[in-house]
PDB file of C-alpha atoms in Angstrom:
ATOM      1  CA  MET A   1     -66.741  27.999  12.449  1.00  0.00           C
ATOM      2  CA  THR A   2     -63.993  26.408  10.676  1.00  0.00           C
ATOM      3  CA  PRO A   3     -60.935  24.293  11.873  1.00  0.00           C
ATOM      4  CA  ILE A   4     -59.068  27.599  10.831  1.00  0.00           C
ATOM      5  CA  VAL A   5     -60.829  29.428  13.342  1.00  0.00           C
ATOM      6  CA  TYR A   6     -60.890  27.036  16.248  1.00  0.00           C
ATOM      7  CA  THR A   7     -57.246  26.824  15.802  1.00  0.00           C
ATOM      8  CA  ALA A   8     -56.704  30.883  15.969  1.00  0.00           C
ATOM      9  CA  VAL A   9     -58.650  30.722  19.119  1.00  0.00           C
ATOM     10  CA  ALA A  10     -57.007  27.854  20.679  1.00  0.00           C
ATOM     11  CA  ALA A  11     -53.682  29.312  20.112  1.00  0.00           C
ATOM     12  CA  TRP A  12     -54.688  32.491  21.343  1.00  0.00           C
ATOM     13  CA  ALA A  13     -56.160  31.154  24.551  1.00  0.00           C
ATOM     14  CA  LEU A  14     -53.105  28.948  25.311  1.00  0.00           C
ATOM     15  CA  SER A  15     -50.799  31.729  24.737  1.00  0.00           C
ATOM     16  CA  GLN A  16     -52.824  34.088  27.068  1.00  0.00           C
ATOM     17  CA  LEU A  17     -53.139  31.297  29.861  1.00  0.00           C
ATOM     18  CA  LEU A  18     -49.485  30.505  29.875  1.00  0.00           C
ATOM     19  CA  LYS A  19     -48.810  34.590  30.093  1.00  0.00           C
ATOM     20  CA  VAL A  20     -50.717  33.999  33.536  1.00  0.00           C
ATOM     21  CA  VAL A  21     -48.924  30.967  34.546  1.00  0.00           C
ATOM     22  CA  ILE A  22     -45.375  32.310  33.612  1.00  0.00           C
ATOM     23  CA  ALA A  23     -46.105  35.494  35.359  1.00  0.00           C
ATOM     24  CA  PHE A  24     -47.034  33.728  38.614  1.00  0.00           C
ATOM     25  CA  LEU A  25     -43.542  31.899  38.354  1.00  0.00           C
ATOM     26  CA  ARG A  26     -41.497  34.798  37.878  1.00  0.00           C
ATOM     27  CA  ILE A  27     -43.640  36.949  40.227  1.00  0.00           C
ATOM     28  CA  GLY A  28     -45.340  35.105  42.571  1.00  0.00           C
ATOM     29  CA  ARG A  29     -48.570  36.092  44.286  1.00  0.00           C
ATOM     30  CA  GLY A  30     -47.502  39.747  43.666  1.00  0.00           C
ATOM     31  CA  GLU A  31     -48.984  39.223  40.311  1.00  0.00           C
ATOM     32  CA  SER A  32     -52.393  37.837  41.322  1.00  0.00           C
ATOM     33  CA  GLY A  33     -54.046  41.204  40.956  1.00  0.00           C
ATOM     34  CA  ARG A  34     -53.128  41.370  37.211  1.00  0.00           C
ATOM     35  CA  VAL A  35     -54.549  37.964  36.417  1.00  0.00           C
ATOM     36  CA  VAL A  36     -57.366  39.584  34.193  1.00  0.00           C
ATOM     37  CA  TRP A  37     -54.780  42.044  32.444  1.00  0.00           C
ATOM     38  CA  ARG A  38     -52.674  38.842  31.497  1.00  0.00           C
ATOM     39  CA  LEU A  39     -55.554  37.296  30.052  1.00  0.00           C
ATOM     40  CA  VAL A  40     -56.764  39.864  27.807  1.00  0.00           C
ATOM     41  CA  TRP A  41     -53.619  42.157  26.980  1.00  0.00           C
ATOM     42  CA  ALA A  42     -50.829  41.907  24.506  1.00  0.00           C
ATOM     43  CA  GLY A  43     -47.158  41.687  25.368  1.00  0.00           C
ATOM     44  CA  GLY A  44     -44.800  39.211  27.543  1.00  0.00           C
ATOM     45  CA  MET A  45     -44.306  35.608  27.184  1.00  0.00           C
ATOM     46  CA  PRO A  46     -45.159  33.796  24.905  1.00  0.00           C
ATOM     47  CA  SER A  47     -46.398  36.168  21.887  1.00  0.00           C
ATOM     48  CA  SER A  48     -50.124  35.545  21.471  1.00  0.00           C
ATOM     49  CA  HIS A  49     -49.801  37.730  18.240  1.00  0.00           C
ATOM     50  CA  SER A  50     -47.238  35.191  16.787  1.00  0.00           C
ATOM     51  CA  ALA A  51     -49.585  31.858  18.162  1.00  0.00           C
ATOM     52  CA  PHE A  52     -52.387  33.450  16.506  1.00  0.00           C
ATOM     53  CA  THR A  53     -51.379  34.131  13.116  1.00  0.00           C
ATOM     54  CA  THR A  54     -48.978  31.083  12.667  1.00  0.00           C
ATOM     55  CA  SER A  55     -51.783  28.932  13.491  1.00  0.00           C
ATOM     56  CA  THR A  56     -54.068  30.327  11.164  1.00  0.00           C
ATOM     57  CA  LEU A  57     -51.272  30.216   8.451  1.00  0.00           C
ATOM     58  CA  VAL A  58     -50.323  26.611   9.109  1.00  0.00           C
ATOM     59  CA  MET A  59     -54.183  25.607   8.999  1.00  0.00           C
ATOM     60  CA  ILE A  60     -54.792  27.616   5.630  1.00  0.00           C
ATOM     61  CA  ALA A  61     -51.536  25.584   4.297  1.00  0.00           C
ATOM     62  CA  LEU A  62     -52.881  22.464   5.251  1.00  0.00           C
ATOM     63  CA  THR A  63     -56.515  23.117   4.286  1.00  0.00           C
ATOM     64  CA  GLU A  64     -56.217  25.222   1.343  1.00  0.00           C
ATOM     65  CA  GLY A  65     -52.825  24.361   0.052  1.00  0.00           C
ATOM     66  CA  ILE A  66     -49.761  26.359  -0.099  1.00  0.00           C
ATOM     67  CA  GLY A  67     -50.503  27.476  -3.746  1.00  0.00           C
ATOM     68  CA  SER A  68     -53.928  29.239  -2.897  1.00  0.00           C
ATOM     69  CA  SER A  69     -54.117  32.930  -2.633  1.00  0.00           C
ATOM     70  CA  LEU A  70     -55.436  32.651   1.061  1.00  0.00           C
ATOM     71  CA  PHE A  71     -52.082  30.960   2.034  1.00  0.00           C
ATOM     72  CA  GLY A  72     -49.986  33.869   0.379  1.00  0.00           C
ATOM     73  CA  LEU A  73     -52.563  36.720   2.485  1.00  0.00           C
ATOM     74  CA  ALA A  74     -51.988  34.717   5.388  1.00  0.00           C
ATOM     75  CA  PHE A  75     -48.264  34.749   4.762  1.00  0.00           C
ATOM     76  CA  VAL A  76     -47.708  38.022   4.387  1.00  0.00           C
ATOM     77  CA  PHE A  77     -50.162  38.862   7.341  1.00  0.00           C
ATOM     78  CA  THR A  78     -48.393  36.379   9.582  1.00  0.00           C
ATOM     79  CA  ALA A  79     -44.741  37.997   8.636  1.00  0.00           C
ATOM     80  CA  ILE A  80     -45.855  41.604   9.464  1.00  0.00           C
ATOM     81  CA  VAL A  81     -47.539  40.680  12.757  1.00  0.00           C
ATOM     82  CA  ILE A  82     -44.221  39.197  13.760  1.00  0.00           C
ATOM     83  CA  TYR A  83     -42.209  41.656  12.126  1.00  0.00           C
ATOM     84  CA  ASP A  84     -43.898  44.423  13.780  1.00  0.00           C
ATOM     85  CA  ARG A  85     -43.820  42.674  17.469  1.00  0.00           C
ATOM     86  CA  THR A  86     -40.303  42.453  17.164  1.00  0.00           C
ATOM     87  CA  LYS A  87     -39.213  45.704  15.802  1.00  0.00           C
ATOM     88  CA  LEU A  88     -41.496  47.706  18.624  1.00  0.00           C
ATOM     89  CA  HIS A  89     -39.498  45.890  21.012  1.00  0.00           C
ATOM     90  CA  HIS A  90     -36.178  46.634  19.240  1.00  0.00           C
ATOM     91  CA  ILE A  91     -37.325  50.437  19.171  1.00  0.00           C
ATOM     92  CA  TYR A  92     -38.126  50.264  22.936  1.00  0.00           C
ATOM     93  CA  LEU A  93     -34.739  48.738  23.473  1.00  0.00           C
ATOM     94  CA  ILE A  94     -32.999  52.013  21.711  1.00  0.00           C
ATOM     95  CA  PHE A  95     -35.025  54.526  23.286  1.00  0.00           C
ATOM     96  CA  GLN A  96     -34.255  52.936  26.601  1.00  0.00           C
ATOM     97  CA  SER A  97     -30.380  53.433  25.890  1.00  0.00           C
ATOM     98  CA  HIS A  98     -31.279  57.012  24.981  1.00  0.00           C
ATOM     99  CA  PHE A  99     -33.633  57.889  27.554  1.00  0.00           C
ATOM    100  CA  PRO A 100     -32.548  55.846  30.912  1.00  0.00           C
ATOM    101  CA  ALA A 101     -35.650  57.589  32.521  1.00  0.00           C
ATOM    102  CA  LEU A 102     -37.980  55.245  30.104  1.00  0.00           C
ATOM    103  CA  ALA A 103     -35.923  52.379  31.192  1.00  0.00           C
ATOM    104  CA  THR A 104     -36.443  53.073  34.952  1.00  0.00           C
ATOM    105  CA  GLU A 105     -40.108  54.016  34.367  1.00  0.00           C
ATOM    106  CA  ALA A 106     -40.544  50.583  32.098  1.00  0.00           C
ATOM    107  CA  ALA A 107     -38.880  48.683  34.959  1.00  0.00           C
ATOM    108  CA  ARG A 108     -41.481  50.058  37.623  1.00  0.00           C
ATOM    109  CA  ASP A 109     -44.562  49.907  35.580  1.00  0.00           C
ATOM    110  CA  PRO A 110     -45.234  46.254  34.153  1.00  0.00           C
ATOM    111  CA  ARG A 111     -48.047  47.495  31.951  1.00  0.00           C
ATOM    112  CA  LEU A 112     -45.515  49.773  30.148  1.00  0.00           C
ATOM    113  CA  LYS A 113     -43.405  46.651  29.755  1.00  0.00           C
ATOM    114  CA  ASP A 114     -46.314  44.596  28.263  1.00  0.00           C
ATOM    115  CA  LEU A 115     -46.548  47.077  25.592  1.00  0.00           C
ATOM    116  CA  VAL A 116     -43.368  47.480  23.965  1.00  0.00           C
ATOM    117  CA  GLY A 117     -43.675  44.375  21.695  1.00  0.00           C
ATOM    118  CA  HIS A 118     -41.738  40.871  21.952  1.00  0.00           C
ATOM    119  CA  THR A 119     -38.320  39.432  22.592  1.00  0.00           C
ATOM    120  CA  THR A 120     -37.138  36.980  19.936  1.00  0.00           C
ATOM    121  CA  ALA A 121     -37.944  34.179  22.592  1.00  0.00           C
ATOM    122  CA  GLU A 122     -41.242  35.476  23.070  1.00  0.00           C
ATOM    123  CA  VAL A 123     -42.040  35.375  19.256  1.00  0.00           C
ATOM    124  CA  ALA A 124     -40.455  31.964  18.929  1.00  0.00           C
ATOM    125  CA  VAL A 125     -42.603  30.488  21.632  1.00  0.00           C
ATOM    126  CA  GLY A 126     -45.513  32.077  20.215  1.00  0.00           C
ATOM    127  CA  VAL A 127     -44.654  30.221  16.744  1.00  0.00           C
ATOM    128  CA  ALA A 128     -44.181  27.213  18.609  1.00  0.00           C
ATOM    129  CA  ILE A 129     -47.747  27.570  20.064  1.00  0.00           C
ATOM    130  CA  GLY A 130     -49.475  28.347  16.827  1.00  0.00           C
ATOM    131  CA  LEU A 131     -47.459  25.132  15.051  1.00  0.00           C
ATOM    132  CA  ALA A 132     -48.719  22.920  17.678  1.00  0.00           C
ATOM    133  CA  ALA A 133     -52.205  24.118  17.861  1.00  0.00           C
ATOM    134  CA  ALA A 134     -52.703  23.662  13.986  1.00  0.00           C
ATOM    135  CA  GLY A 135     -50.700  20.054  14.157  1.00  0.00           C
ATOM    136  CA  ILE A 136     -53.233  18.948  16.965  1.00  0.00           C
ATOM    137  CA  THR A 137     -56.215  20.513  15.085  1.00  0.00           C
ATOM    138  CA  TRP A 138     -55.070  18.917  12.077  1.00  0.00           C
ATOM    139  CA  ALA A 139     -54.634  15.412  13.640  1.00  0.00           C
ATOM    140  CA  LEU A 140     -58.118  15.896  15.322  1.00  0.00           C
ATOM    141  CA  THR A 141     -60.354  17.035  12.295  1.00  0.00           C
ATOM    142  CA  ALA A 142     -58.372  15.518   9.287  1.00  0.00           C
ATOM    143  CA  GLY A 143     -60.807  13.417   6.677  1.00  0.00           C
ATOM    144  CA  VAL A 144     -63.463  15.620   8.957  1.00  0.00           C
ATOM    145  CA  GLY A 145     -65.941  17.884   6.682  1.00  0.00           C
TER     146      GLY A 145
END
């Protein structure tokens, strides 16, 4: 595997682990039954989608250059993923305002809340994790192979 893949997997894993820690801090022991759910599922703080795609984009920029076709593809892929995850959350907020029962149900069912995209803050933290993962990987592998 390449540093690009290592970085993407590390960014994803760190994001997923942070979801568990953040959930414990927010909810406490009541979240213990959902640890596995948080480790493998999407949604919540931080955005694993954003971390995964951002780390891939940055590592491709560092290894292949920003003039490469691969970087262009990664840029488009990252932009679409981030846009879709935030847009989905925006659509959810609109539905909540038109259908108050949906808002009530979402508040009662944390799984539903995990399925409705990401807030801007969740995406921003995911992007930061992706940048950090790429920076660390680059620092550890620069000049290797």
